[in-house]
CSV table of C-alpha atoms and ligand atoms in Angstrom, one decimal:
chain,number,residue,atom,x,y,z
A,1,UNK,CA,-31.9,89.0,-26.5
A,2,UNK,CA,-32.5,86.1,-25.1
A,3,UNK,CA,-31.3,82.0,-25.6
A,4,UNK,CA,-33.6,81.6,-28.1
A,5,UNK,CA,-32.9,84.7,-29.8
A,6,UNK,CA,-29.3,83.3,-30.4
A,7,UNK,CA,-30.6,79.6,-31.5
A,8,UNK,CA,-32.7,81.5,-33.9
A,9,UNK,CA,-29.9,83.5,-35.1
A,10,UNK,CA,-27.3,80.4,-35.1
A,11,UNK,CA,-29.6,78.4,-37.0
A,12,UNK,CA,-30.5,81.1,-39.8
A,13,UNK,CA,-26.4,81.8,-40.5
A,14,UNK,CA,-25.8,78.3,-40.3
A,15,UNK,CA,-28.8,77.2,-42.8
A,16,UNK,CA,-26.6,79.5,-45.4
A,17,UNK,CA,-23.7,78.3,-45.0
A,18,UNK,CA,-23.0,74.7,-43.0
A,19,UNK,CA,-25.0,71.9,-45.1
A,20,UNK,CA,-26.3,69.1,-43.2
A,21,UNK,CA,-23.8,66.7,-42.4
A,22,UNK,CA,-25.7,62.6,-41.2
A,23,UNK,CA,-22.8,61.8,-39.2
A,24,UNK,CA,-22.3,65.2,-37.0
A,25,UNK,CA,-25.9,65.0,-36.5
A,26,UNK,CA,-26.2,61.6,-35.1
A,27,UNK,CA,-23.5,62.1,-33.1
A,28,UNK,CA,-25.1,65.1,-31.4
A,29,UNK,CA,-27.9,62.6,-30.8
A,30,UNK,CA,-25.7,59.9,-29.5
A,31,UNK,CA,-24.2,63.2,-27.6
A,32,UNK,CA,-28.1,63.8,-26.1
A,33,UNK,CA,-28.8,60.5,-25.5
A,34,UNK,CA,-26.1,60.3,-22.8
A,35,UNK,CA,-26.6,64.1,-21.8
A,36,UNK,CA,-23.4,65.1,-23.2
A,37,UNK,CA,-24.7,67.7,-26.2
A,38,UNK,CA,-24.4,70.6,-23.6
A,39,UNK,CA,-20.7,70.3,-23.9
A,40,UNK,CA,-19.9,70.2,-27.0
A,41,UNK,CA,-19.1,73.1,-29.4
A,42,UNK,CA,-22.2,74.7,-31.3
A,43,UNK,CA,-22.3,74.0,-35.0
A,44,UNK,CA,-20.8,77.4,-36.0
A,45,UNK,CA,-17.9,77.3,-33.6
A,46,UNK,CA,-17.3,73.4,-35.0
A,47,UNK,CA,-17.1,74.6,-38.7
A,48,UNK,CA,-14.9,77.5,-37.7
A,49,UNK,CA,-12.4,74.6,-36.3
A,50,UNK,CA,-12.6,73.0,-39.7
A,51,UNK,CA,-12.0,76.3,-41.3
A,52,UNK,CA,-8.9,77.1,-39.2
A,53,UNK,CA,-7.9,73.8,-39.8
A,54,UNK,CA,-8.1,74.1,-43.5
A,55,UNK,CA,-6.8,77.7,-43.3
A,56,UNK,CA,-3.3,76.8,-41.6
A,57,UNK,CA,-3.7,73.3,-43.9
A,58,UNK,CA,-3.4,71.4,-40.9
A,59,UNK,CA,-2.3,67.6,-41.1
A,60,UNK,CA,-1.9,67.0,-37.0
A,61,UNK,CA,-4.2,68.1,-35.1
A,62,UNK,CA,-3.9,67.4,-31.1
A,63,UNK,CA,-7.8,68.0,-29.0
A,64,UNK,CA,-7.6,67.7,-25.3
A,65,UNK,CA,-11.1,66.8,-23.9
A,66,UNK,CA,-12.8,64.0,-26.6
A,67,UNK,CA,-15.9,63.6,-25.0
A,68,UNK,CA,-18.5,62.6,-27.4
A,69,UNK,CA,-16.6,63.5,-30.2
A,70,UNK,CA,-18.6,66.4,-31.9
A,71,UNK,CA,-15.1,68.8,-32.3
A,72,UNK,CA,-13.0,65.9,-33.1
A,73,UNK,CA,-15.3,65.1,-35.9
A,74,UNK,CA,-15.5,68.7,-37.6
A,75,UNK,CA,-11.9,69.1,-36.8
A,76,UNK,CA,-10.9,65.9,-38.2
A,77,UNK,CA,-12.5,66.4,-41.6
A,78,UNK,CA,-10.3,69.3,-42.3
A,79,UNK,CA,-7.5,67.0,-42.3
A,80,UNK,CA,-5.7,65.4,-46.2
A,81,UNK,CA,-5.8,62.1,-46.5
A,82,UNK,CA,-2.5,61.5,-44.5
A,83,UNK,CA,-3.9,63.4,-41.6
A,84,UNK,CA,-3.7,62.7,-38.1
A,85,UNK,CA,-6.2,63.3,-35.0
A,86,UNK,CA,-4.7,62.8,-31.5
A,87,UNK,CA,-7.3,63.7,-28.5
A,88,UNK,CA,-7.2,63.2,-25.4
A,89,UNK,CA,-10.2,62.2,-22.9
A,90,UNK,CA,-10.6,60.9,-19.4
A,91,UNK,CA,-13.7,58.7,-19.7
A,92,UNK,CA,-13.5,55.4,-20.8
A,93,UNK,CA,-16.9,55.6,-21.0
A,94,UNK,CA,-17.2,58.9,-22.9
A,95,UNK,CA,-13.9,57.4,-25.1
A,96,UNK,CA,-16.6,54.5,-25.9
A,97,UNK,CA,-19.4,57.2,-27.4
A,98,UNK,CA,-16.8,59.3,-29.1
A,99,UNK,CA,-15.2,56.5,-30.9
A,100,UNK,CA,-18.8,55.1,-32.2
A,101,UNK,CA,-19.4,58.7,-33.3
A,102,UNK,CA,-15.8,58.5,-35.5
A,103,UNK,CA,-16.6,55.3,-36.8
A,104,UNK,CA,-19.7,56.5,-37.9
A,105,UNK,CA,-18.4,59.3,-39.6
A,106,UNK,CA,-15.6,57.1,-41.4
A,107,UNK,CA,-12.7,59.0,-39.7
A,108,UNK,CA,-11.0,55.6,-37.6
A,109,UNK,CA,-8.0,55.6,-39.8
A,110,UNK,CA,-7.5,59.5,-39.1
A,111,UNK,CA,-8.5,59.7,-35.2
A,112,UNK,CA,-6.6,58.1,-32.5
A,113,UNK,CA,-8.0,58.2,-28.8
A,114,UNK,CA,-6.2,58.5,-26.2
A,115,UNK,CA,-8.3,57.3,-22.9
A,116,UNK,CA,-6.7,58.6,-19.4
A,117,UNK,CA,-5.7,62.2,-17.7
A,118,UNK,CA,-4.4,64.7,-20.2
A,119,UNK,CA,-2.2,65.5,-17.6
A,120,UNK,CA,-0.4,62.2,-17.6
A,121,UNK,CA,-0.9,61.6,-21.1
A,122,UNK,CA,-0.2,64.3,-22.7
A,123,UNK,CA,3.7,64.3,-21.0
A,124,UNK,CA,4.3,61.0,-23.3
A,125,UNK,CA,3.9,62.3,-26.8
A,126,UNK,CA,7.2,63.4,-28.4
A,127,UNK,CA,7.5,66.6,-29.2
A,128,UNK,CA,9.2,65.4,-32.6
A,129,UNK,CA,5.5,65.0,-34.1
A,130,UNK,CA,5.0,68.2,-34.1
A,131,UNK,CA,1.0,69.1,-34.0
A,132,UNK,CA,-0.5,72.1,-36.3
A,133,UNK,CA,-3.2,72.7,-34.4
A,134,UNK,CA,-4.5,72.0,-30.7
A,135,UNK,CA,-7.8,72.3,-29.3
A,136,UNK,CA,-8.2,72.5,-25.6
A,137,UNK,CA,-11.4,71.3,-24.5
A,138,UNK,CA,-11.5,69.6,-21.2
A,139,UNK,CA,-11.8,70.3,-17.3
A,140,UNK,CA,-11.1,74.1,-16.7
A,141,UNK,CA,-9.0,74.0,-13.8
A,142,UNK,CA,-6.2,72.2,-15.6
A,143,UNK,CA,-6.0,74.9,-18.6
A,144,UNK,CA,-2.5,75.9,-17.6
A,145,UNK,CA,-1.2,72.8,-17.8
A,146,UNK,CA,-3.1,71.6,-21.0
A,147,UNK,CA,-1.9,75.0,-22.6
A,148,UNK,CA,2.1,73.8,-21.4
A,149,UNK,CA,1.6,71.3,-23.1
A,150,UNK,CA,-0.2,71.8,-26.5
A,151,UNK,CA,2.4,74.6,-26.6
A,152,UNK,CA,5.3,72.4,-26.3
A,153,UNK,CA,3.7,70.4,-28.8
A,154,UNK,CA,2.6,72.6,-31.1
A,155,UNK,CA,5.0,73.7,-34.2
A,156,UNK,CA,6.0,77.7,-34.3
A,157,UNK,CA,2.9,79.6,-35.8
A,158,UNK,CA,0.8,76.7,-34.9
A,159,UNK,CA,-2.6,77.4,-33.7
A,160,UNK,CA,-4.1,76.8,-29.9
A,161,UNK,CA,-7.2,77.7,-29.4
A,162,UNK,CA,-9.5,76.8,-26.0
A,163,UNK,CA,-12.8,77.1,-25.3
A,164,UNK,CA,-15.6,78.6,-22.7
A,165,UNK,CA,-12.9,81.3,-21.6
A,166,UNK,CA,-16.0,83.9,-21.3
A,167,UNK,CA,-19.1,81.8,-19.6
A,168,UNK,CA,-21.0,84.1,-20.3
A,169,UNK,CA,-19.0,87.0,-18.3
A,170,UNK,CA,-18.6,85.4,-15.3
A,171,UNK,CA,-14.8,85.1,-16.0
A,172,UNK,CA,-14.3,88.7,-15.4
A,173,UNK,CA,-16.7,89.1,-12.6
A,174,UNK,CA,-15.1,89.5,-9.1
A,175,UNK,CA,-17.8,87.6,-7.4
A,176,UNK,CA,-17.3,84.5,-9.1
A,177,UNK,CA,-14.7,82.6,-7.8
A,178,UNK,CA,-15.6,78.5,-9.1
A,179,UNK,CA,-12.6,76.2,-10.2
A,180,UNK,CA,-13.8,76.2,-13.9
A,181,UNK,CA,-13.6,80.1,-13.6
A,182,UNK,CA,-10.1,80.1,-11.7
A,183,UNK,CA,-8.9,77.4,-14.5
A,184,UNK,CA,-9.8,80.5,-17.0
A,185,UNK,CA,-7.9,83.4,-15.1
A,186,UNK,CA,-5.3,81.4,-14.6
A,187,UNK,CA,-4.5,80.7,-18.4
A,188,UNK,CA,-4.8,84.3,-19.2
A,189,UNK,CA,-2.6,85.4,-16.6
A,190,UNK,CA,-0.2,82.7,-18.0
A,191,UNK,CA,-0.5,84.0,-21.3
A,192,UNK,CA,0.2,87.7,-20.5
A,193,UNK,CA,3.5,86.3,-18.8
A,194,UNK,CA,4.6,84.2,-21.8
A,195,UNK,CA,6.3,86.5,-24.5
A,196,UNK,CA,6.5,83.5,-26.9
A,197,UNK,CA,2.6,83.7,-27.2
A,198,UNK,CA,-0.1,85.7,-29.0
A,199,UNK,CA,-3.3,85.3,-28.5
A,200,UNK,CA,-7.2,87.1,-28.5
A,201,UNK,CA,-10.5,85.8,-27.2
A,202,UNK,CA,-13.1,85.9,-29.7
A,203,UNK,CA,-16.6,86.1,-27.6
A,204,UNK,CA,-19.3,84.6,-29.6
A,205,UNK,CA,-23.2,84.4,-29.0
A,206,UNK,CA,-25.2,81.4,-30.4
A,207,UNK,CA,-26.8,78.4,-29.5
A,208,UNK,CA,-24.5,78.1,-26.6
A,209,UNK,CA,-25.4,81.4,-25.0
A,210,UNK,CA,-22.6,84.2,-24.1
A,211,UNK,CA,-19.3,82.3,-24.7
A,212,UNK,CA,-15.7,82.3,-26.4
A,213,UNK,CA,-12.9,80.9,-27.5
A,214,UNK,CA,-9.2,81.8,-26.8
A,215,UNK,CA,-7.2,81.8,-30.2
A,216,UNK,CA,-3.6,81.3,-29.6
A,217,UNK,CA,-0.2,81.6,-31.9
A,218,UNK,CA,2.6,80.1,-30.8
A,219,UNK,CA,5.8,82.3,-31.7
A,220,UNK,CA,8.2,80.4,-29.9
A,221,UNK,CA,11.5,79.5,-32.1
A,222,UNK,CA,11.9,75.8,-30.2
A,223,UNK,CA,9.6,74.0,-32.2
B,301,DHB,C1,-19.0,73.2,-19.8
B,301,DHB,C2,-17.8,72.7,-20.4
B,301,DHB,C3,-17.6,72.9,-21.7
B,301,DHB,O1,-16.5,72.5,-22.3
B,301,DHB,C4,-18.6,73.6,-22.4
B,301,DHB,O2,-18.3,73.8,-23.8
B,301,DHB,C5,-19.7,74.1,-21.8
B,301,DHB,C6,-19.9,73.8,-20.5
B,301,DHB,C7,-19.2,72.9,-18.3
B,301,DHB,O3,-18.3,72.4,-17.7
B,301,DHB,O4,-20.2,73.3,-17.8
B,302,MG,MG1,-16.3,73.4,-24.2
């Protein structure tokens, strides 16, 4: 099959079972308009983030990697009233989009951005709020360290999951040796050495291509 094979096939489960929601869709378009919408998650792998979310009855919720703010949406409207969205992004610009795209989709009061390096960021938030669920979403090369950290912020049996760990095989081909691919290995030779986690990659073919996410526990007793 080819890619448009898999948009056929994404869009015929989806027209079953993800009803049209105004504000995801103009922020895709928002997301095109500044030639971001390759990046985000496809609208099956969003609604599964809202499902685990729901599932695990998530009420913080940490995302590293905001960009235009597609996942943080679907993710933030699994969260109760009281809920709480923290997510991280680089861009000021790309912060700017994103929070448009929230607004929009009434979520202000539940999403909080924070604009600057994950990896400098991320080392400020106590570890007292504990999150239910993180989503790591950002530059590949610092998965290691993002997955550190959503772990120490994460409570026990939370959820972690991060994205584009297949790329369409190239992870586990020999020949490929980019950054973003590196950033990949990296985590899941992290992983194998950290008894305090389990964890599976789910591959998934859609809209996106031949991709996956990484579904995390953490088991540790700290938290
Ligand atoms: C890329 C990054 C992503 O997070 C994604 O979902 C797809 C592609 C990239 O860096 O090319
Ligand atoms: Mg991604």
């Amino acid at each position: 099959s080819n890619l448009t094979d898999w948009i056929r096939s994404d869009k015929y489960h989806n027209h079953f079972l993800i009803p049209p929601n105004d504000a995801l869709t103009a922020a895709l378009k928002l997301s095109e308009q500044n030639q971001l919408s390759s990046y985000a998650v496809s609208e099956a792998q969003g609604k599964f983030l809202n499902l685990v979310a729901k599932s695990i009855q998530a009420l913080r919720i940490l995302e590293i990697g905001t960009l235009a703010g597609y996942s943080t949406i679907w993710l933030a409207n699994a969260l109760p009233d009281d809920g709480e969205l923290v997510t991280c992004e680089i861009s000021e610009d790309f912060a700017k989009i994103a929070q448009i795209n929230i607004n929009n989709a009434g979520l202000m009061d539940k999403v909080k951005i924070i604009v600057g390096p994950a990896m400098t960021t991320l080392p400020n938030i106590n570890p007292n709020a504990s999150f239910d669920l993180a989503f790591i979403d950002a530059d590949k090369q610092s998965n290691v360290e993002y997955f550190i950290q959503a772990k120490r912020l994460v409570r026990k049996r939370g959820v972690i999951i991060v994205d584009n760990v297949v790329r369409n095989g190239r992870v586990a081909d020999p020949n490929q040796n980019d950054p973003h691919i590196e950033g990949v290995r990296k985590l899941l030779e992290y992983i194998k050495n950290d008894s305090t986690v389990e964890a599976t990659t789910l591959g998934t073919a859609g809209e996106k291509g031949y991709d996956g996410f990484l579904y995390a526990v953490n088991m540790s007793s700290i938290n």
